CSV table of C-alpha atoms and ligand atoms in Angstrom, one decimal:
chain,number,residue,atom,x,y,z
A,1,MET,CA,48.5,-14.5,1.9
A,2,ASN,CA,48.2,-17.9,0.7
A,3,LYS,CA,48.0,-19.6,4.2
A,4,ILE,CA,45.2,-17.9,4.8
A,5,LEU,CA,43.2,-18.1,1.4
A,6,ASN,CA,44.2,-21.9,1.8
A,7,GLU,CA,42.2,-21.9,5.4
A,8,ILE,CA,39.6,-19.7,3.2
A,9,ASN,CA,39.1,-22.2,0.9
A,10,SER,CA,39.7,-25.8,2.3
A,11,ASP,CA,36.0,-26.2,3.1
A,12,ARG,CA,35.2,-25.6,-0.6
A,13,GLU,CA,37.8,-27.3,-2.0
A,14,THR,CA,36.5,-30.6,-0.4
A,15,GLN,CA,32.5,-29.2,-2.1
A,16,ILE,CA,34.6,-28.6,-5.4
A,17,PHE,CA,36.1,-32.2,-5.4
A,18,ASP,CA,32.7,-33.4,-4.4
A,19,CYS,CA,31.2,-32.1,-6.9
A,20,ASP,CA,33.4,-32.7,-10.2
A,21,VAL,CA,30.5,-32.9,-12.6
A,22,GLU,CA,32.5,-34.8,-15.2
A,23,ASN,CA,33.2,-38.1,-13.5
A,24,ASP,CA,30.4,-38.5,-10.8
A,25,ILE,CA,27.2,-37.6,-12.5
A,26,ALA,CA,25.1,-40.5,-14.1
A,27,LEU,CA,23.8,-38.3,-16.5
A,28,ASP,CA,22.6,-40.0,-19.4
A,29,GLU,CA,23.4,-39.5,-22.7
A,30,LYS,CA,20.5,-38.3,-24.4
A,31,TYR,CA,20.3,-35.9,-21.8
A,32,LYS,CA,23.3,-33.7,-22.0
A,33,ARG,CA,24.3,-30.5,-24.5
A,34,LYS,CA,26.2,-31.5,-27.8
A,35,ASN,CA,26.9,-28.2,-28.2
A,36,ASN,CA,27.8,-25.2,-26.0
A,37,PRO,CA,24.5,-23.1,-25.5
A,38,ASN,CA,23.7,-20.0,-27.6
A,39,ILE,CA,24.6,-17.0,-25.1
A,40,PRO,CA,27.0,-13.9,-25.6
A,41,ASP,CA,30.8,-14.8,-24.8
A,42,LEU,CA,31.3,-11.4,-23.0
A,43,ALA,CA,34.3,-10.3,-20.6
A,44,GLU,CA,32.3,-10.1,-16.5
A,45,GLY,CA,33.0,-5.9,-16.9
A,46,THR,CA,30.4,-5.8,-19.7
A,47,VAL,CA,27.6,-8.3,-18.5
A,48,VAL,CA,28.0,-5.5,-14.7
A,49,ARG,CA,28.0,-2.5,-17.3
A,50,HIS,CA,24.6,-4.1,-19.6
A,51,TYR,CA,22.5,-4.7,-16.4
A,52,THR,CA,23.8,-1.5,-14.8
A,53,ALA,CA,22.4,0.2,-17.2
A,54,LEU,CA,19.2,-1.8,-17.6
A,55,SER,CA,18.3,-0.8,-14.2
A,56,ARG,CA,19.0,2.6,-14.2
A,57,LYS,CA,16.1,2.4,-16.6
A,58,ASN,CA,13.7,1.6,-13.8
A,59,TYR,CA,11.9,4.4,-11.9
A,60,ALA,CA,12.9,4.2,-8.3
A,61,LEU,CA,11.9,6.5,-4.9
A,62,SER,CA,15.4,6.6,-5.3
A,63,THR,CA,16.1,8.1,-8.4
A,64,THR,CA,13.2,10.4,-8.9
A,65,PHE,CA,9.9,11.9,-7.6
A,66,TYR,CA,6.7,9.5,-7.5
A,67,PRO,CA,3.3,11.5,-6.7
A,68,LEU,CA,1.1,8.4,-7.1
A,69,GLY,CA,-1.8,9.1,-5.9
A,70,SER,CA,-3.6,6.9,-2.9
A,71,CYS,CA,0.0,5.1,-2.4
A,72,THR,CA,2.1,7.4,0.1
A,73,MET,CA,5.4,6.8,-2.1
A,74,LYS,CA,7.2,8.2,0.1
A,75,TYR,CA,11.0,8.1,0.9
A,76,ASN,CA,11.3,5.6,3.8
A,77,PRO,CA,14.6,6.0,5.5
A,78,ILE,CA,17.0,2.8,4.6
A,79,ILE,CA,17.9,2.0,7.7
A,80,ASN,CA,14.8,0.6,8.9
A,81,GLU,CA,15.0,-2.2,5.5
A,82,LYS,CA,18.7,-2.9,6.4
A,83,ILE,CA,17.4,-3.8,10.4
A,84,ALA,CA,14.2,-5.7,8.8
A,85,SER,CA,16.9,-7.9,7.1
A,86,CYS,CA,19.8,-8.4,9.6
A,87,ALA,CA,20.1,-11.8,10.4
A,88,LYS,CA,19.0,-12.2,14.1
A,89,PHE,CA,15.4,-11.4,12.7
A,90,ALA,CA,15.5,-12.4,9.3
A,91,GLU,CA,16.3,-15.9,9.9
A,92,VAL,CA,14.3,-16.9,12.7
A,93,HIS,CA,11.6,-19.9,11.7
A,94,PRO,CA,8.0,-19.2,12.5
A,95,LEU,CA,7.4,-22.6,14.4
A,96,GLN,CA,10.6,-21.7,16.8
A,97,PRO,CA,9.2,-22.3,20.5
A,98,GLU,CA,8.0,-19.1,21.6
A,99,ASN,CA,10.9,-18.5,24.5
A,100,THR,CA,13.6,-18.8,21.7
A,101,VAL,CA,11.4,-15.8,19.9
A,102,GLN,CA,10.8,-13.1,22.8
A,103,GLY,CA,11.9,-10.4,20.8
A,104,ASN,CA,9.8,-10.8,17.3
A,105,LEU,CA,7.3,-10.9,19.9
A,106,GLU,CA,7.6,-8.5,22.3
A,107,ILE,CA,8.0,-6.2,18.9
A,108,MET,CA,4.7,-7.3,17.4
A,109,PHE,CA,2.6,-6.8,21.1
A,110,GLU,CA,5.0,-3.2,21.0
A,111,LEU,CA,3.5,-2.5,17.5
A,112,GLU,CA,-0.2,-3.2,18.7
A,113,LYS,CA,-0.1,-1.1,21.2
A,114,ALA,CA,1.2,1.5,19.1
A,115,LEU,CA,-1.1,1.3,16.4
A,116,CYS,CA,-4.1,1.4,18.8
A,117,GLU,CA,-3.2,4.6,20.3
A,118,ILE,CA,-2.2,6.0,16.9
A,119,SER,CA,-5.7,5.3,16.1
A,120,GLY,CA,-8.2,5.2,19.3
A,121,MET,CA,-9.3,1.0,18.9
A,122,ASN,CA,-8.4,-1.3,21.0
A,123,ASN,CA,-7.3,-3.9,19.7
A,124,PHE,CA,-5.0,-5.0,16.2
A,125,THR,CA,-4.4,-8.3,14.9
A,126,LEU,CA,-1.6,-7.8,12.6
A,127,GLN,CA,-2.0,-10.7,10.1
A,128,PRO,CA,-3.6,-9.1,7.5
A,129,ALA,CA,-0.9,-9.2,4.2
A,130,ALA,CA,-3.0,-5.6,2.3
A,131,GLY,CA,-5.9,-3.6,2.4
A,132,ALA,CA,-7.6,-5.4,0.8
A,133,HIS,CA,-7.0,-8.4,2.9
A,134,GLY,CA,-7.7,-6.0,5.8
A,135,GLU,CA,-11.0,-4.6,4.9
A,136,HIS,CA,-11.7,-8.7,4.2
A,137,THR,CA,-10.9,-9.3,7.8
A,138,GLY,CA,-12.9,-6.8,8.9
A,139,LEU,CA,-15.8,-7.1,7.3
A,140,LEU,CA,-15.3,-11.2,8.0
A,141,ILE,CA,-15.2,-9.7,11.7
A,142,ILE,CA,-18.3,-8.2,11.5
A,143,SER,CA,-20.4,-10.6,9.9
A,144,GLU,CA,-19.1,-13.2,12.6
A,145,TYR,CA,-20.0,-9.9,15.3
A,146,PHE,CA,-23.8,-10.1,14.0
A,147,LYS,CA,-24.0,-13.7,13.6
A,148,SER,CA,-23.7,-14.2,17.6
A,149,LYS,CA,-26.9,-11.7,17.7
A,150,LYS,CA,-28.4,-13.3,15.7
A,151,GLU,CA,-29.0,-10.5,13.4
A,152,LYS,CA,-29.6,-11.0,9.3
A,153,ARG,CA,-27.5,-7.9,8.6
A,154,THR,CA,-27.0,-8.5,4.9
A,155,LYS,CA,-25.8,-5.2,3.1
A,156,ILE,CA,-23.1,-2.8,3.6
A,157,ILE,CA,-23.9,1.2,2.3
A,158,VAL,CA,-20.0,1.4,0.3
A,159,PRO,CA,-20.3,5.5,-0.6
A,160,ASP,CA,-19.1,6.1,-4.4
A,161,SER,CA,-15.7,8.3,-2.7
A,162,ALA,CA,-14.8,4.7,-1.2
A,163,HIS,CA,-11.5,3.6,-2.3
A,164,GLY,CA,-12.7,0.7,-5.0
A,165,THR,CA,-11.4,-1.9,-2.9
A,166,ASN,CA,-13.8,-1.6,-0.6
A,167,PRO,CA,-17.1,-2.5,-2.8
A,168,ALA,CA,-14.9,-5.8,-3.8
A,169,SER,CA,-14.6,-6.8,-0.3
A,170,ALA,CA,-17.7,-6.2,0.6
A,171,ASN,CA,-18.7,-8.4,-2.5
A,172,LEU,CA,-16.3,-11.2,-1.3
A,173,SER,CA,-17.2,-10.9,2.2
A,174,GLY,CA,-20.6,-11.9,1.2
A,175,PHE,CA,-22.7,-8.5,1.2
A,176,GLU,CA,-24.7,-7.2,-1.2
A,177,VAL,CA,-23.3,-3.9,-1.7
A,178,ILE,CA,-25.8,-0.1,-1.9
A,179,SER,CA,-24.3,2.5,-3.2
A,180,LEU,CA,-24.1,6.2,-1.6
A,181,LYS,CA,-23.8,8.8,-4.2
A,182,SER,CA,-20.7,11.8,-2.4
A,183,GLU,CA,-22.1,15.4,-2.5
A,184,PRO,CA,-20.6,17.9,-5.1
A,185,ASP,CA,-18.1,19.1,-2.7
A,186,GLY,CA,-17.4,15.4,-2.4
A,187,THR,CA,-18.3,14.9,1.2
A,188,LEU,CA,-21.3,12.3,2.0
A,189,SER,CA,-25.0,13.9,3.5
A,190,PRO,CA,-26.2,12.5,6.5
A,191,ASP,CA,-29.8,13.2,5.4
A,192,LYS,CA,-29.3,11.5,2.2
A,193,LEU,CA,-27.4,8.4,4.4
A,194,LYS,CA,-31.1,8.3,6.3
A,195,GLU,CA,-33.0,7.6,3.5
A,196,ILE,CA,-31.1,4.2,2.2
A,197,LEU,CA,-30.7,3.0,5.5
A,198,THR,CA,-32.4,-0.4,6.5
A,199,PRO,CA,-32.2,-2.4,9.5
A,200,GLU,CA,-30.4,-5.3,7.1
A,201,ILE,CA,-27.5,-3.4,7.0
A,202,ALA,CA,-24.8,-4.5,8.9
A,203,CYS,CA,-22.1,-1.4,8.4
A,204,ILE,CA,-20.9,1.4,6.3
A,205,MET,CA,-17.5,1.6,5.0
A,206,MET,CA,-16.0,5.3,4.6
A,207,THR,CA,-12.5,5.9,3.2
A,208,ASN,CA,-11.5,8.8,5.2
A,209,PRO,CA,-10.1,11.1,4.2
A,210,ASN,CA,-11.9,10.1,1.2
A,211,THR,CA,-10.7,9.5,-2.7
A,212,LEU,CA,-11.0,12.6,-3.5
A,213,GLY,CA,-8.3,14.0,-1.0
A,214,VAL,CA,-11.2,15.3,0.8
A,215,PHE,CA,-12.1,14.9,5.0
A,216,GLU,CA,-15.7,13.9,5.4
A,217,LYS,CA,-16.9,16.5,8.3
A,218,HIS,CA,-19.6,14.4,8.7
A,219,ILE,CA,-18.3,11.4,10.4
A,220,PRO,CA,-20.4,12.4,14.2
A,221,GLU,CA,-23.5,12.6,12.6
A,222,ILE,CA,-23.1,9.6,10.6
A,223,ALA,CA,-21.7,7.1,13.3
A,224,GLU,CA,-24.7,8.7,15.6
A,225,ILE,CA,-26.9,7.7,13.3
A,226,MET,CA,-25.4,4.0,12.0
A,227,HIS,CA,-25.3,3.2,15.4
A,228,ALA,CA,-29.0,4.2,16.1
A,229,ASN,CA,-29.4,1.4,13.4
A,230,GLY,CA,-27.8,-1.1,14.6
A,231,SER,CA,-25.7,-1.1,12.1
A,232,LEU,CA,-21.6,-0.6,12.8
A,233,LEU,CA,-18.4,1.8,11.0
A,234,TYR,CA,-15.6,0.5,9.4
A,235,TYR,CA,-12.8,2.9,8.4
A,236,ASP,CA,-10.5,2.3,5.7
A,237,GLY,CA,-7.2,3.6,7.1
A,238,ALA,CA,-4.9,3.4,3.9
A,239,ASN,CA,-5.3,7.0,4.0
A,240,LEU,CA,-3.3,6.9,7.5
A,241,ASN,CA,-0.7,9.2,6.3
A,242,ALA,CA,-3.1,12.7,6.9
A,243,VAL,CA,-4.2,12.0,10.1
A,244,MET,CA,-1.5,10.8,12.1
A,245,GLY,CA,-1.1,12.3,15.5
A,246,ILE,CA,-4.2,15.5,14.4
A,247,ALA,CA,-7.1,12.9,14.2
A,248,ARG,CA,-8.5,9.1,15.7
A,249,PRO,CA,-10.8,7.0,13.4
A,250,GLY,CA,-12.0,5.3,16.6
A,251,ASP,CA,-12.6,8.7,19.0
A,252,MET,CA,-14.7,9.2,16.2
A,253,GLY,CA,-16.9,6.5,16.4
A,254,PHE,CA,-15.7,4.0,13.6
A,255,ASP,CA,-15.9,0.4,15.4
A,256,VAL,CA,-13.7,-1.8,12.9
A,257,MET,CA,-10.5,-0.4,10.8
A,258,HIS,CA,-7.7,-1.3,8.6
A,259,ILE,CA,-4.2,0.6,8.8
A,260,ASN,CA,-1.7,0.1,5.6
A,261,LEU,CA,1.5,-0.6,7.0
A,262,HIS,CA,3.0,-1.1,3.7
A,263,LYS,CA,2.0,3.1,2.8
A,264,THR,CA,2.2,4.7,5.9
A,265,PHE,CA,4.8,3.3,7.8
A,266,SER,CA,8.3,2.4,6.4
A,267,THR,CA,7.3,0.4,3.4
A,268,PRO,CA,6.5,2.3,-0.1
A,269,HIS,CA,2.7,0.2,-1.5
A,270,GLY,CA,4.4,-0.3,-5.0
A,271,GLY,CA,6.5,-2.6,-5.8
A,272,GLY,CA,3.7,-5.9,-5.5
A,273,GLY,CA,4.2,-6.5,-1.8
A,274,PRO,CA,4.7,-7.9,0.2
A,275,GLY,CA,2.6,-5.4,3.0
A,276,SER,CA,0.4,-5.6,5.8
A,277,GLY,CA,-3.1,-4.0,6.7
A,278,PRO,CA,-3.2,-4.6,10.5
A,279,VAL,CA,-7.5,-4.6,11.8
A,280,GLY,CA,-8.1,-3.0,14.6
A,281,VAL,CA,-11.6,-3.3,16.4
A,282,LYS,CA,-13.3,-1.7,19.1
A,283,SER,CA,-12.7,-3.9,22.5
A,284,PHE,CA,-16.8,-5.8,22.0
A,285,LEU,CA,-15.2,-7.1,18.9
A,286,LYS,CA,-12.3,-8.4,20.0
A,287,ASP,CA,-13.4,-12.1,20.8
A,288,PHE,CA,-13.3,-12.1,17.0
A,289,LEU,CA,-9.7,-11.1,15.4
A,290,PRO,CA,-8.3,-13.5,14.0
A,291,VAL,CA,-6.1,-16.2,16.2
A,292,PRO,CA,-3.0,-16.6,16.9
A,293,THR,CA,-2.5,-13.2,19.0
A,294,VAL,CA,0.2,-11.7,20.9
A,295,VAL,CA,0.1,-12.0,24.5
A,296,ASN,CA,2.0,-11.2,27.3
A,297,GLU,CA,1.7,-13.2,30.5
A,298,ASN,CA,3.7,-12.6,33.6
A,299,GLY,CA,6.3,-10.9,31.4
A,300,LEU,CA,6.1,-13.7,29.3
A,301,PHE,CA,5.1,-12.9,25.1
A,302,LYS,CA,3.0,-15.8,24.1
A,303,LEU,CA,0.7,-17.0,20.8
A,304,ASN,CA,-2.6,-17.2,22.4
A,305,TYR,CA,-5.7,-18.9,20.9
A,306,LYS,CA,-8.0,-19.0,23.5
A,307,ASN,CA,-10.3,-17.1,21.7
A,308,LYS,CA,-10.2,-19.8,18.2
A,309,LYS,CA,-14.3,-20.8,19.0
A,310,THR,CA,-15.3,-16.8,18.4
A,311,SER,CA,-12.9,-15.9,16.1
A,312,VAL,CA,-13.0,-15.0,12.8
A,313,GLY,CA,-10.4,-18.1,11.9
A,314,GLN,CA,-6.2,-17.3,11.0
A,315,MET,CA,-6.2,-14.8,8.5
A,316,LYS,CA,-2.6,-16.0,7.0
A,317,ALA,CA,0.3,-18.3,7.4
A,318,PHE,CA,1.7,-17.9,10.8
A,319,TYR,CA,1.5,-14.0,12.0
A,320,GLY,CA,2.3,-11.7,9.1
A,321,ASN,CA,4.1,-10.2,7.3
A,322,PHE,CA,6.9,-9.7,10.2
A,323,PRO,CA,9.3,-7.5,8.3
A,324,VAL,CA,6.9,-5.4,7.4
A,325,LEU,CA,5.4,-5.1,11.0
A,326,LEU,CA,8.8,-4.2,12.4
A,327,LYS,CA,9.8,-1.5,9.6
A,328,ALA,CA,7.1,0.0,11.2
A,329,PHE,CA,7.8,-0.4,15.0
A,330,VAL,CA,11.8,0.8,13.8
A,331,TYR,CA,9.8,4.2,12.1
A,332,ILE,CA,6.9,5.0,15.0
A,333,LYS,CA,9.5,4.4,17.3
A,334,SER,CA,12.1,6.6,16.1
A,335,VAL,CA,10.3,9.4,14.2
A,336,GLY,CA,7.8,9.4,17.7
A,337,GLY,CA,4.2,10.6,18.2
A,338,ASN,CA,5.2,14.5,17.8
A,339,GLY,CA,7.0,13.0,14.2
A,340,LEU,CA,3.8,11.3,13.5
A,341,LYS,CA,2.0,14.6,13.3
A,342,GLU,CA,4.5,16.6,11.7
A,343,ALA,CA,4.5,13.8,8.5
A,344,SER,CA,0.7,13.7,8.2
A,345,VAL,CA,1.1,17.7,8.9
A,346,GLN,CA,3.7,18.3,5.5
A,347,ALA,CA,1.5,15.7,3.9
A,348,ASN,CA,-1.4,17.9,4.1
A,349,ILE,CA,0.5,21.2,3.6
A,350,ASN,CA,2.5,19.8,0.6
A,351,ALA,CA,-0.6,18.2,-1.3
A,352,ASN,CA,-1.9,21.8,-0.4
A,353,TYR,CA,0.5,23.7,-1.8
A,354,VAL,CA,1.2,22.1,-5.0
A,355,LEU,CA,-3.1,21.7,-5.6
A,356,ASN,CA,-2.8,25.4,-5.2
A,357,LEU,CA,-0.1,25.7,-7.8
A,358,LEU,CA,-1.7,23.8,-10.3
A,359,LYS,CA,-6.1,25.3,-9.5
A,360,ASP,CA,-6.1,27.6,-12.0
A,361,LYS,CA,-4.8,24.9,-14.9
A,362,VAL,CA,-7.1,22.1,-14.6
A,363,THR,CA,-10.6,21.4,-13.0
A,364,VAL,CA,-10.6,20.9,-9.3
A,365,PRO,CA,-13.8,18.8,-8.2
A,366,ALA,CA,-14.3,19.0,-5.0
A,367,GLY,CA,-12.9,22.0,-3.8
A,368,ASN,CA,-9.6,23.5,-2.9
A,369,VAL,CA,-8.8,22.3,0.2
A,370,CYS,CA,-7.5,18.5,0.5
A,371,THR,CA,-5.9,16.7,2.9
A,372,HIS,CA,-2.8,14.6,2.1
A,373,GLU,CA,-3.5,14.3,-2.2
A,374,PHE,CA,-5.8,15.5,-4.3
A,375,VAL,CA,-8.0,14.9,-7.8
A,376,LEU,CA,-7.9,17.2,-10.7
A,377,SER,CA,-9.4,16.9,-14.1
A,378,SER,CA,-8.6,18.3,-17.3
A,379,LYS,CA,-11.0,17.4,-19.3
A,380,GLY,CA,-11.4,20.1,-21.8
A,381,ARG,CA,-8.3,21.6,-20.2
A,382,LEU,CA,-6.5,20.4,-22.4
A,383,GLY,CA,-5.1,20.7,-26.5
A,384,GLU,CA,-7.5,19.1,-29.1
A,385,GLY,CA,-8.0,15.8,-28.7
A,386,VAL,CA,-5.5,14.5,-26.0
A,387,ARG,CA,-6.2,13.1,-22.9
A,388,THR,CA,-4.8,12.6,-19.4
A,389,LEU,CA,-3.5,9.5,-20.4
A,390,ASP,CA,-1.2,11.4,-22.6
A,391,VAL,CA,-0.3,13.8,-20.1
A,392,ALA,CA,0.7,10.8,-17.3
A,393,LYS,CA,3.0,9.1,-21.2
A,394,ARG,CA,3.9,12.5,-21.3
A,395,LEU,CA,5.4,13.1,-17.2
A,396,LEU,CA,7.5,10.0,-18.2
A,397,ASP,CA,10.0,11.9,-21.1
A,398,TYR,CA,10.7,14.8,-17.7
A,399,GLY,CA,11.8,11.6,-15.7
A,400,TYR,CA,9.2,11.3,-13.3
A,401,TYR,CA,6.8,8.4,-12.7
A,402,ALA,CA,3.1,9.4,-13.4
A,403,PRO,CA,0.4,10.0,-11.2
A,404,THR,CA,-2.7,8.0,-11.0
A,405,ILE,CA,-5.2,8.5,-13.0
A,406,TYR,CA,-8.7,7.4,-14.3
A,407,PHE,CA,-9.7,7.3,-10.8
A,408,PRO,CA,-11.5,8.2,-8.8
A,409,LEU,CA,-13.9,7.0,-11.6
A,410,ILE,CA,-16.5,9.6,-9.8
A,411,VAL,CA,-14.5,12.1,-11.7
A,412,GLU,CA,-13.4,12.2,-15.9
A,413,GLU,CA,-10.1,12.5,-16.9
A,414,ALA,CA,-8.7,12.0,-14.0
A,415,MET,CA,-5.3,12.7,-12.5
A,416,MET,CA,-4.7,12.0,-8.6
A,417,ILE,CA,-1.4,13.4,-6.9
A,418,GLU,CA,-0.4,12.6,-3.5
A,419,PRO,CA,3.2,14.4,-3.7
A,420,THR,CA,4.2,13.4,0.6
A,421,GLU,CA,5.8,14.9,3.4
A,422,THR,CA,9.0,14.1,2.3
A,423,GLU,CA,9.4,15.5,-1.3
A,424,SER,CA,10.6,19.3,-0.7
A,425,LYS,CA,9.5,22.6,-1.8
A,426,GLN,CA,11.9,22.7,-4.6
A,427,THR,CA,11.0,19.3,-6.2
A,428,LEU,CA,8.0,20.3,-6.4
A,429,ASP,CA,7.7,23.6,-7.1
A,430,GLU,CA,10.2,22.0,-10.7
A,431,PHE,CA,7.1,19.1,-10.7
A,432,VAL,CA,4.5,21.7,-10.8
A,433,LYS,CA,6.6,23.9,-13.7
A,434,VAL,CA,6.4,20.6,-15.7
A,435,LEU,CA,3.0,20.2,-15.3
A,436,SER,CA,1.8,23.3,-16.1
A,437,GLY,CA,4.6,22.6,-19.4
A,438,ILE,CA,3.1,19.5,-20.7
A,439,ILE,CA,-0.6,20.9,-20.3
A,440,ASP,CA,0.5,23.8,-22.6
A,441,GLU,CA,2.6,21.8,-24.7
A,442,SER,CA,-1.1,19.6,-25.4
A,443,LYS,CA,-2.4,22.5,-26.9
A,444,ASN,CA,0.5,24.8,-29.1
A,445,ASN,CA,1.7,21.1,-30.6
A,446,PRO,CA,-0.7,17.5,-29.0
A,447,GLU,CA,1.1,15.6,-30.6
A,448,ALA,CA,4.1,15.3,-29.1
A,449,VAL,CA,1.9,14.5,-26.2
A,450,LYS,CA,-0.1,12.2,-28.0
A,451,ASN,CA,2.8,10.1,-28.9
A,452,ALA,CA,4.7,10.6,-25.6
A,453,PRO,CA,6.5,8.9,-23.9
A,454,SER,CA,9.5,9.5,-26.5
A,455,LYS,CA,11.9,9.5,-24.4
A,456,THR,CA,11.3,6.2,-22.3
A,457,PRO,CA,13.0,2.8,-23.7
A,458,VAL,CA,10.6,1.8,-25.2
A,459,SER,CA,8.0,3.7,-26.5
A,460,ARG,CA,3.4,3.9,-26.5
A,461,LEU,CA,2.2,0.0,-25.3
A,462,ASN,CA,-1.0,-1.0,-26.6
A,463,GLU,CA,-1.7,-1.4,-22.8
A,464,VAL,CA,-4.0,-4.3,-23.1
A,465,GLU,CA,-2.0,-6.1,-24.9
A,466,ALA,CA,0.6,-5.1,-23.1
A,467,ALA,CA,-0.4,-6.8,-19.7
A,468,ARG,CA,-2.1,-10.0,-21.6
A,469,ASN,CA,0.6,-10.6,-23.9
A,470,PRO,CA,3.6,-9.5,-22.4
A,471,LYS,CA,6.5,-9.5,-24.2
A,472,LEU,CA,10.0,-10.6,-22.1
A,473,ARG,CA,12.1,-11.2,-25.0
A,474,TRP,CA,13.0,-10.4,-28.3
B,501,PLP,C1,-4.4,1.0,-0.9
B,501,PLP,C2,-5.4,1.6,-1.0
B,501,PLP,C3,-6.3,0.2,-0.4
B,501,PLP,C4,-6.1,-1.0,-0.3
B,501,PLP,O1,-4.4,-1.3,0.2
B,501,PLP,P1,-3.7,-2.7,-0.8
B,501,PLP,O2,-2.4,-3.4,0.3
B,501,PLP,O3,-3.6,-2.4,-1.9
B,501,PLP,O4,-4.7,-3.8,-1.1
B,501,PLP,C5,-7.8,0.1,0.3
B,501,PLP,N1,-8.4,0.9,0.5
B,501,PLP,C6,-7.5,3.2,-0.1
B,501,PLP,C7,-8.5,4.0,0.5
B,501,PLP,C8,-6.3,2.6,-0.8
B,501,PLP,O5,-5.2,3.6,-0.5
């Protein structure tokens, strides 16, 4: 036994002797500590228990239902994380010669093909690092396209039911935003669209299903109107979890789109990234895609810079967030086309199930049929002085992550719920029971709801103060 340990340690011992702090480092006396640091002197076991206890105070997909609307916080197979952290992938350097990373390039090549098949687009860039980053990339492509045609198109139509990043991206990409109001059923009216159409309109940016969780039923007509005006159609595909294997934006007439891999394809959206927002285009726009793209020349995968002159340029260092691409690829290949469709169908069924159970307790602003998520309004449906924010906080007391609230902005006292396909009927029933109970409680005992949460490590925070002056130590 000792012999083995000696062998293992023989390397380390040299290191230990090499860095004998006392003798080797000529640190000036004035920099040396006079007293021992003021840190608790605790047994390792105690420290481990402390940090484990802290880690358990986190809300996570692996501990609780996470109905955060617009984020598709579904359970993603842990094996995909393991594959992504496998050293053969994780330790590859982006500047390695192409012939040493053929496997990585092949995965990117195949992922692009799979995304084309799922979306009905013809080419993709995998560079953008988020949904909003994809929007910016897509709009730069549209901008370059019109420049190449010498057309001056400076405006973009963004419906009020689009995601909040859409007008921001349009603005950031140098366009003026023209707003289009949605109809009472939550969809867009082709007639109202016609009224605001001018030759300066570059495109319409549609979120579909839109932020109310409603599928836009007039898309073919809208596509015809826009194309007749020489304008393009941008599809915000962050809600792809509702339509995979059922409908394809490319078939609907869209010219450019982005997909949030970190929602739909095995990376959760929450947690701050890294993410991935690939952008797909129809063939006539492919020369404007960021460089490099991955091509296959005689069986060899290569990075292609051929379109450098026409391209919008490089949108991110290197080629995108490879581990997120890898997880998406593994997920798509492991569940297959039918699996993707099944996921969307189930996500839609689960959302409609929850909506149906809740619809009498709250107000449903856009019809009683939704896609993968839905929006409720609790305006006038809660006890005296109780707001949606209070209900969300009270859910924390029952161990749930709170849904998205006050979004979309077009619904007062909004609550946006996305159950996802991976939750069981039992989980959904339990959640509905708790949420309905809180709505009743807001009438019988409003103070309990207004003062929530009371069972979490910290109670109600001043949110503005907490964001601007976070208190990170006691
Ligand atoms: C999440 C989302 C986005 C933005 O994606 P990010 O990765 O957060 O930038 C855009 N549109 C819709 C509809 C979304 O749900």
